[in-house]
Amino acid sequence: MAIKKQYLKSKPVCKVTFTVPAKGAKKVAVIGTFNNWNTSASKLRKLKNGTFKGTIDLAKGENYEFRYLVDNDYKNDEEADRYIWNNYAGAENAVLEL
């Protein structure tokens, strides 16, 4: 998994690209505090090599909790800036610091 951050000089926005290798998966979404944990809001598109990829514009200077939803299975990104415990889910969420 990979996270690429591209800070824009002209706007207070960071373009964040999420890449998830999941060859056998049918659908992958990135969900988190930036989309109210909506499982259909940020679906990633599947590339020919089986990797899922998508870009989201997020406000700079903020922290966002997130996880990937890979065919109804939650996964964290190893390249997250840090992790935080979520009592509701009973698991850690990845954190993106912008």
GROMACS .gro file of N, CA, C and O in nm:
model
  392
    1MET      N    1   0.084  -0.117   0.000
    1MET     CA    2   0.000   0.000   0.000
    1MET      C    3   0.089   0.123   0.000
    1MET      O    4   0.200   0.118   0.049
    2ALA      N    5   0.036   0.228  -0.054
    2ALA     CA    6   0.116   0.350  -0.063
    2ALA      C    7   0.027   0.473  -0.051
    2ALA      O    8  -0.088   0.471  -0.092
    3ILE      N    9   0.087   0.577   0.006
    3ILE     CA   10   0.020   0.706   0.018
    3ILE      C   11   0.115   0.811  -0.040
    3ILE      O   12   0.231   0.818  -0.002
    4LYS      N   13   0.063   0.891  -0.134
    4LYS     CA   14   0.143   0.999  -0.192
    4LYS      C   15   0.072   1.130  -0.161
    4LYS      O   16  -0.047   1.145  -0.187
    5LYS      N   17   0.146   1.225  -0.104
    5LYS     CA   18   0.091   1.356  -0.071
    5LYS      C   19   0.150   1.461  -0.166
    5LYS      O   20   0.271   1.469  -0.183
    6GLN      N   21   0.062   1.540  -0.227
    6GLN     CA   22   0.106   1.648  -0.314
    6GLN      C   23   0.040   1.777  -0.265
    6GLN      O   24  -0.080   1.797  -0.282
    7TYR      N   25   0.121   1.863  -0.203
    7TYR     CA   26   0.070   1.989  -0.149
    7TYR      C   27   0.062   2.092  -0.260
    7TYR      O   28   0.156   2.109  -0.337
    8LEU      N   29  -0.052   2.160  -0.269
    8LEU     CA   30  -0.072   2.262  -0.370
    8LEU      C   31  -0.031   2.398  -0.315
    8LEU      O   32  -0.068   2.433  -0.202
    9LYS      N   33   0.042   2.476  -0.393
    9LYS     CA   34   0.084   2.609  -0.349
    9LYS      C   35  -0.028   2.710  -0.362
    9LYS      O   36  -0.035   2.806  -0.287
   10SER      N   37  -0.116   2.689  -0.459
   10SER     CA   38  -0.221   2.787  -0.487
   10SER      C   39  -0.346   2.771  -0.400
   10SER      O   40  -0.429   2.860  -0.396
   11LYS      N   41  -0.359   2.657  -0.330
   11LYS     CA   42  -0.477   2.631  -0.248
   11LYS      C   43  -0.435   2.565  -0.117
   11LYS      O   44  -0.331   2.499  -0.113
   12PRO      N   45  -0.515   2.578  -0.013
   12PRO     CA   46  -0.483   2.512   0.115
   12PRO      C   47  -0.526   2.365   0.113
   12PRO      O   48  -0.596   2.317   0.201
   13VAL      N   49  -0.483   2.295   0.008
   13VAL     CA   50  -0.527   2.157  -0.015
   13VAL      C   51  -0.406   2.068  -0.041
   13VAL      O   52  -0.307   2.112  -0.097
   14CYS      N   53  -0.420   1.943   0.000
   14CYS     CA   54  -0.321   1.840  -0.032
   14CYS      C   55  -0.392   1.731  -0.111
   14CYS      O   56  -0.496   1.681  -0.068
   15LYS      N   57  -0.338   1.698  -0.228
   15LYS     CA   58  -0.393   1.588  -0.307
   15LYS      C   59  -0.327   1.460  -0.253
   15LYS      O   60  -0.206   1.446  -0.259
   16VAL      N   61  -0.410   1.371  -0.199
   16VAL     CA   62  -0.360   1.247  -0.142
   16VAL      C   63  -0.401   1.132  -0.233
   16VAL      O   64  -0.519   1.112  -0.260
   17THR      N   65  -0.301   1.058  -0.283
   17THR     CA   66  -0.327   0.944  -0.369
   17THR      C   67  -0.306   0.817  -0.288
   17THR      O   68  -0.199   0.797  -0.229
   18PHE      N   69  -0.407   0.733  -0.286
   18PHE     CA   70  -0.403   0.606  -0.215
   18PHE      C   71  -0.388   0.494  -0.319
   18PHE      O   72  -0.461   0.491  -0.418
   19THR      N   73  -0.293   0.404  -0.296
   19THR     CA   74  -0.270   0.291  -0.386
   19THR      C   75  -0.272   0.163  -0.303
   19THR      O   76  -0.198   0.151  -0.205
   20VAL      N   77  -0.359   0.070  -0.342
   20VAL     CA   78  -0.376  -0.054  -0.266
   20VAL      C   79  -0.361  -0.172  -0.361
   20VAL      O   80  -0.443  -0.193  -0.450
   21PRO      N   81  -0.255  -0.255  -0.342
   21PRO     CA   82  -0.244  -0.376  -0.423
   21PRO      C   83  -0.340  -0.482  -0.368
   21PRO      O   84  -0.329  -0.523  -0.254
   22ALA      N   85  -0.438  -0.518  -0.449
   22ALA     CA   86  -0.538  -0.615  -0.405
   22ALA      C   87  -0.590  -0.691  -0.527
   22ALA      O   88  -0.704  -0.676  -0.568
   23LYS      N   89  -0.502  -0.773  -0.587
   23LYS     CA   90  -0.534  -0.839  -0.714
   23LYS      C   91  -0.664  -0.918  -0.712
   23LYS      O   92  -0.740  -0.914  -0.805
   24GLY      N   93  -0.692  -0.990  -0.605
   24GLY     CA   94  -0.811  -1.073  -0.601
   24GLY      C   95  -0.937  -1.000  -0.558
   24GLY      O   96  -1.046  -1.057  -0.560
   25ALA      N   97  -0.924  -0.874  -0.520
   25ALA     CA   98  -1.038  -0.798  -0.467
   25ALA      C   99  -1.132  -0.752  -0.579
   25ALA      O  100  -1.089  -0.727  -0.691
   26LYS      N  101  -1.258  -0.740  -0.543
   26LYS     CA  102  -1.358  -0.689  -0.637
   26LYS      C  103  -1.379  -0.540  -0.619
   26LYS      O  104  -1.404  -0.468  -0.715
   27LYS      N  105  -1.370  -0.493  -0.493
   27LYS     CA  106  -1.386  -0.350  -0.469
   27LYS      C  107  -1.303  -0.307  -0.348
   27LYS      O  108  -1.286  -0.383  -0.253
   28VAL      N  109  -1.252  -0.185  -0.356
   28VAL     CA  110  -1.172  -0.126  -0.249
   28VAL      C  111  -1.216   0.019  -0.233
   28VAL      O  112  -1.237   0.090  -0.332
   29ALA      N  113  -1.231   0.061  -0.109
   29ALA     CA  114  -1.265   0.201  -0.079
   29ALA      C  115  -1.174   0.248   0.034
   29ALA      O  116  -1.128   0.169   0.115
   30VAL      N  117  -1.148   0.377   0.037
   30VAL     CA  118  -1.079   0.437   0.149
   30VAL      C  119  -1.184   0.517   0.224
   30VAL      O  120  -1.255   0.599   0.167
   31ILE      N  121  -1.197   0.487   0.354
   31ILE     CA  122  -1.301   0.551   0.435
   31ILE      C  123  -1.235   0.612   0.557
   31ILE      O  124  -1.130   0.567   0.602
   32GLY      N  125  -1.296   0.718   0.609
   32GLY     CA  126  -1.237   0.781   0.725
   32GLY      C  127  -1.313   0.904   0.769
   32GLY      O  128  -1.426   0.929   0.726
   33THR      N  129  -1.249   0.982   0.854
   33THR     CA  130  -1.312   1.101   0.908
   33THR      C  131  -1.337   1.206   0.799
   33THR      O  132  -1.424   1.290   0.815
   34PHE      N  133  -1.264   1.200   0.689
   34PHE     CA  134  -1.281   1.297   0.580
   34PHE      C  135  -1.409   1.273   0.500
   34PHE      O  136  -1.452   1.359   0.425
   35ASN      N  137  -1.470   1.152   0.511
   35ASN     CA  138  -1.595   1.125   0.440
   35ASN      C  139  -1.700   1.060   0.532
   35ASN      O  140  -1.787   0.989   0.483
   36ASN      N  141  -1.687   1.087   0.661
   36ASN     CA  142  -1.782   1.035   0.762
   36ASN      C  143  -1.795   0.883   0.758
   36ASN      O  144  -1.902   0.828   0.780
   37TRP      N  145  -1.684   0.815   0.724
   37TRP     CA  146  -1.679   0.668   0.722
   37TRP      C  147  -1.781   0.608   0.626
   37TRP      O  148  -1.829   0.498   0.645
   38ASN      N  149  -1.812   0.681   0.520
   38ASN     CA  150  -1.909   0.637   0.419
   38ASN      C  151  -1.841   0.538   0.325
   38ASN      O  152  -1.750   0.574   0.250
   39THR      N  153  -1.888   0.414   0.326
   39THR     CA  154  -1.823   0.307   0.249
   39THR      C  155  -1.837   0.322   0.098
   39THR      O  156  -1.763   0.259   0.024
   40SER      N  157  -1.929   0.405   0.052
   40SER     CA  158  -1.943   0.422  -0.093
   40SER      C  159  -1.891   0.556  -0.142
   40SER      O  160  -1.893   0.583  -0.262
   41ALA      N  161  -1.843   0.640  -0.052
   41ALA     CA  162  -1.802   0.776  -0.090
   41ALA      C  163  -1.668   0.781  -0.164
   41ALA      O  164  -1.651   0.863  -0.254
   42SER      N  165  -1.573   0.699  -0.127
   42SER     CA  166  -1.438   0.709  -0.184
   42SER      C  167  -1.390   0.574  -0.236
   42SER      O  168  -1.292   0.519  -0.188
   43LYS      N  169  -1.460   0.525  -0.336
   43LYS     CA  170  -1.418   0.399  -0.397
   43LYS      C  171  -1.295   0.424  -0.481
   43LYS      O  172  -1.283   0.526  -0.550
   44LEU      N  173  -1.203   0.329  -0.478
   44LEU     CA  174  -1.082   0.337  -0.559
   44LEU      C  175  -1.107   0.260  -0.688
   44LEU      O  176  -1.181   0.163  -0.691
   45ARG      N  177  -1.044   0.305  -0.796
   45ARG     CA  178  -1.066   0.237  -0.924
   45ARG      C  179  -0.959   0.130  -0.944
   45ARG      O  180  -0.843   0.145  -0.904
   46LYS      N  181  -1.002   0.022  -1.005
   46LYS     CA  182  -0.913  -0.091  -1.027
   46LYS      C  183  -0.834  -0.071  -1.156
   46LYS      O  184  -0.892  -0.043  -1.262
   47LEU      N  185  -0.702  -0.088  -1.146
   47LEU     CA  186  -0.615  -0.078  -1.263
   47LEU      C  187  -0.596  -0.217  -1.324
   47LEU      O  188  -0.625  -0.319  -1.260
   48LYS      N  189  -0.542  -0.223  -1.444
   48LYS     CA  190  -0.523  -0.351  -1.513
   48LYS      C  191  -0.431  -0.447  -1.437
   48LYS      O  192  -0.447  -0.568  -1.447
   49ASN      N  193  -0.337  -0.394  -1.359
   49ASN     CA  194  -0.244  -0.480  -1.285
   49ASN      C  195  -0.302  -0.531  -1.153
   49ASN      O  196  -0.232  -0.596  -1.076
   50GLY      N  197  -0.429  -0.500  -1.125
   50GLY     CA  198  -0.492  -0.548  -1.003
   50GLY      C  199  -0.481  -0.454  -0.885
   50GLY      O  200  -0.536  -0.479  -0.779
   51THR      N  201  -0.412  -0.343  -0.903
   51THR     CA  202  -0.397  -0.242  -0.799
   51THR      C  203  -0.517  -0.147  -0.803
   51THR      O  204  -0.568  -0.118  -0.910
   52PHE      N  205  -0.560  -0.101  -0.688
   52PHE     CA  206  -0.667  -0.002  -0.678
   52PHE      C  207  -0.604   0.133  -0.645
   52PHE      O  208  -0.513   0.140  -0.561
   53LYS      N  209  -0.656   0.240  -0.706
   53LYS     CA  210  -0.595   0.371  -0.689
   53LYS      C  211  -0.700   0.481  -0.693
   53LYS      O  212  -0.798   0.471  -0.766
   54GLY      N  213  -0.677   0.586  -0.613
   54GLY     CA  214  -0.767   0.700  -0.614
   54GLY      C  215  -0.703   0.819  -0.545
   54GLY      O  216  -0.614   0.803  -0.461
   55THR      N  217  -0.748   0.940  -0.580
   55THR     CA  218  -0.695   1.063  -0.524
   55THR      C  219  -0.808   1.143  -0.461
   55THR      O  220  -0.916   1.155  -0.518
   56ILE      N  221  -0.779   1.197  -0.343
   56ILE     CA  222  -0.877   1.278  -0.269
   56ILE      C  223  -0.809   1.409  -0.229
   56ILE      O  224  -0.694   1.409  -0.185
   57ASP      N  225  -0.879   1.522  -0.246
   57ASP     CA  226  -0.829   1.651  -0.201
   57ASP      C  227  -0.869   1.670  -0.055
   57ASP      O  228  -0.988   1.664  -0.023
   58LEU      N  229  -0.770   1.694   0.031
   58LEU     CA  230  -0.796   1.714   0.174
   58LEU      C  231  -0.732   1.843   0.221
   58LEU      O  232  -0.628   1.885   0.168
   59ALA      N  233  -0.792   1.904   0.320
   59ALA     CA  234  -0.742   2.032   0.374
   59ALA      C  235  -0.607   2.012   0.443
   59ALA      O  236  -0.588   1.916   0.518
   60LYS      N  237  -0.515   2.105   0.418
   60LYS     CA  238  -0.385   2.103   0.484
   60LYS      C  239  -0.400   2.140   0.631
   60LYS      O  240  -0.495   2.208   0.669
   61GLY      N  241  -0.306   2.093   0.714
   61GLY     CA  242  -0.307   2.129   0.855
   61GLY      C  243  -0.403   2.047   0.939
   61GLY      O  244  -0.428   2.080   1.053
   62GLU      N  245  -0.458   1.941   0.883
   62GLU     CA  246  -0.554   1.856   0.953
   62GLU      C  247  -0.499   1.714   0.967
   62GLU      O  248  -0.409   1.674   0.893
   63ASN      N  249  -0.556   1.639   1.059
   63ASN     CA  250  -0.528   1.497   1.075
   63ASN      C  251  -0.655   1.420   1.045
   63ASN      O  252  -0.765   1.463   1.084
   64TYR      N  253  -0.642   1.309   0.976
   64TYR     CA  254  -0.758   1.229   0.937
   64TYR      C  255  -0.734   1.083   0.973
   64TYR      O  256  -0.630   1.027   0.940
   65GLU      N  257  -0.832   1.021   1.037
   65GLU     CA  258  -0.828   0.878   1.060
   65GLU      C  259  -0.888   0.811   0.938
   65GLU      O  260  -0.984   0.861   0.879
   66PHE      N  261  -0.832   0.694   0.900
   66PHE     CA  262  -0.885   0.623   0.783
   66PHE      C  263  -0.849   0.475   0.788
   66PHE      O  264  -0.762   0.432   0.862
   67ARG      N  265  -0.919   0.399   0.706
   67ARG     CA  266  -0.891   0.258   0.684
   67ARG      C  267  -0.933   0.225   0.542
   67ARG      O  268  -1.012   0.297   0.481
   68TYR      N  269  -0.881   0.115   0.491
   68TYR     CA  270  -0.926   0.065   0.362
   68TYR      C  271  -1.031  -0.041   0.386
   68TYR      O  272  -1.023  -0.118   0.480
   69LEU      N  273  -1.131  -0.044   0.300
   69LEU     CA  274  -1.232  -0.148   0.303
   69LEU      C  275  -1.213  -0.231   0.176
   69LEU      O  276  -1.244  -0.187   0.066
   70VAL      N  277  -1.154  -0.349   0.193
   70VAL     CA  278  -1.122  -0.438   0.081
   70VAL      C  279  -1.219  -0.555   0.086
   70VAL      O  280  -1.208  -0.642   0.172
   71ASP      N  281  -1.316  -0.555  -0.004
   71ASP     CA  282  -1.419  -0.660  -0.006
   71ASP      C  283  -1.474  -0.688   0.134
   71ASP      O  284  -1.474  -0.801   0.182
   72ASN      N  285  -1.520  -0.584   0.201
   72ASN     CA  286  -1.582  -0.593   0.335
   72ASN      C  287  -1.485  -0.632   0.446
   72ASN      O  288  -1.527  -0.674   0.554
   73ASP      N  289  -1.354  -0.620   0.423
   73ASP     CA  290  -1.253  -0.647   0.524
   73ASP      C  291  -1.172  -0.520   0.545
   73ASP      O  292  -1.117  -0.464   0.450
   74TYR      N  293  -1.164  -0.472   0.669
   74TYR     CA  294  -1.093  -0.349   0.700
   74TYR      C  295  -0.944  -0.373   0.711
   74TYR      O  296  -0.900  -0.469   0.773
   75LYS      N  297  -0.865  -0.284   0.650
   75LYS     CA  298  -0.719  -0.294   0.654
   75LYS      C  299  -0.659  -0.156   0.678
   75LYS      O  300  -0.715  -0.056   0.635
   76ASN      N  301  -0.545  -0.153   0.745
   76ASN     CA  302  -0.470  -0.030   0.764
   76ASN      C  303  -0.357  -0.022   0.664
   76ASN      O  304  -0.313  -0.123   0.609
   77ASP      N  305  -0.307   0.098   0.642
   77ASP     CA  306  -0.194   0.120   0.553
   77ASP      C  307  -0.066   0.121   0.634
   77ASP      O  308  -0.056   0.193   0.733
   78GLU      N  309   0.032   0.041   0.592
   78GLU     CA  310   0.161   0.037   0.663
   78GLU      C  311   0.236   0.170   0.655
   78GLU      O  312   0.324   0.196   0.736
   79GLU      N  313   0.202   0.253   0.558
   79GLU     CA  314   0.271   0.380   0.539
   79GLU      C  315   0.199   0.498   0.605
   79GLU      O  316   0.231   0.613   0.578
   80ALA      N  317   0.102   0.468   0.691
   80ALA     CA  318   0.031   0.576   0.761
   80ALA      C  319   0.129   0.653   0.849
   80ALA      O  320   0.233   0.600   0.891
   81ASP      N  321   0.096   0.778   0.878
   81ASP     CA  322   0.183   0.860   0.962
   81ASP      C  323   0.188   0.810   1.106
   81ASP      O  324   0.288   0.823   1.175
   82ARG      N  325   0.076   0.755   1.152
   82ARG     CA  326   0.069   0.693   1.284
   82ARG      C  327  -0.063   0.618   1.293
   82ARG      O  328  -0.140   0.615   1.198
   83TYR      N  329  -0.087   0.558   1.409
   83TYR     CA  330  -0.211   0.483   1.433
   83TYR      C  331  -0.272   0.529   1.564
   83TYR      O  332  -0.202   0.574   1.654
   84ILE      N  333  -0.405   0.516   1.573
   84ILE     CA  334  -0.476   0.556   1.695
   84ILE      C  335  -0.583   0.451   1.723
   84ILE      O  336  -0.647   0.400   1.631
   85TRP      N  337  -0.600   0.417   1.851
   85TRP     CA  338  -0.698   0.317   1.890
   85TRP      C  339  -0.839   0.372   1.876
   85TRP      O  340  -0.867   0.485   1.913
   86ASN      N  341  -0.929   0.290   1.823
   86ASN     CA  342  -1.069   0.327   1.807
   86ASN      C  343  -1.152   0.230   1.890
   86ASN      O  344  -1.163   0.111   1.855
   87ASN      N  345  -1.209   0.277   2.001
   87ASN     CA  346  -1.289   0.191   2.088
   87ASN      C  347  -1.413   0.137   2.019
   87ASN      O  348  -1.455   0.024   2.045
   88TYR      N  349  -1.473   0.214   1.932
   88TYR     CA  350  -1.594   0.172   1.862
   88TYR      C  351  -1.567   0.048   1.776
   88TYR      O  352  -1.643  -0.048   1.777
   89ALA      N  353  -1.457   0.050   1.702
   89ALA     CA  354  -1.423  -0.061   1.614
   89ALA      C  355  -1.344  -0.170   1.687
   89ALA      O  356  -1.334  -0.282   1.638
   90GLY      N  357  -1.286  -0.135   1.800
   90GLY     CA  358  -1.203  -0.232   1.871
   90GLY      C  359  -1.075  -0.263   1.796
   90GLY      O  360  -1.023  -0.374   1.801
   91ALA      N  361  -1.023  -0.165   1.724
   91ALA     CA  362  -0.903  -0.182   1.642
   91ALA      C  363  -0.837  -0.045   1.623
   91ALA      O  364  -0.895   0.058   1.655
   92GLU      N  365  -0.716  -0.047   1.568
   92GLU     CA  366  -0.647   0.078   1.539
   92GLU      C  367  -0.689   0.131   1.403
   92GLU      O  368  -0.715   0.054   1.310
   93ASN      N  369  -0.696   0.263   1.393
   93ASN     CA  370  -0.715   0.331   1.265
   93ASN      C  371  -0.583   0.392   1.223
   93ASN      O  372  -0.504   0.437   1.308
   94ALA      N  373  -0.558   0.397   1.095
   94ALA     CA  374  -0.443   0.468   1.042
   94ALA      C  375  -0.473   0.618   1.051
   94ALA      O  376  -0.589   0.660   1.044
   95VAL      N  377  -0.367   0.699   1.064
   95VAL     CA  378  -0.383   0.844   1.071
   95VAL      C  379  -0.298   0.908   0.961
   95VAL      O  380  -0.181   0.873   0.943
   96LEU      N  381  -0.359   1.003   0.893
   96LEU     CA  382  -0.293   1.081   0.789
   96LEU      C  383  -0.275   1.221   0.843
   96LEU      O  384  -0.372   1.285   0.881
   97GLU      N  385  -0.152   1.268   0.853
   97GLU     CA  386  -0.122   1.403   0.905
   97GLU      C  387  -0.083   1.493   0.789
   97GLU      O  388   0.017   1.470   0.722
   98LEU      N  389  -0.162   1.597   0.768
   98LEU     CA  390  -0.134   1.689   0.659
   98LEU      C  391  -0.099   1.825   0.714
   98LEU      O  392  -0.066   1.916   0.652
   0.00000   0.00000   0.00000
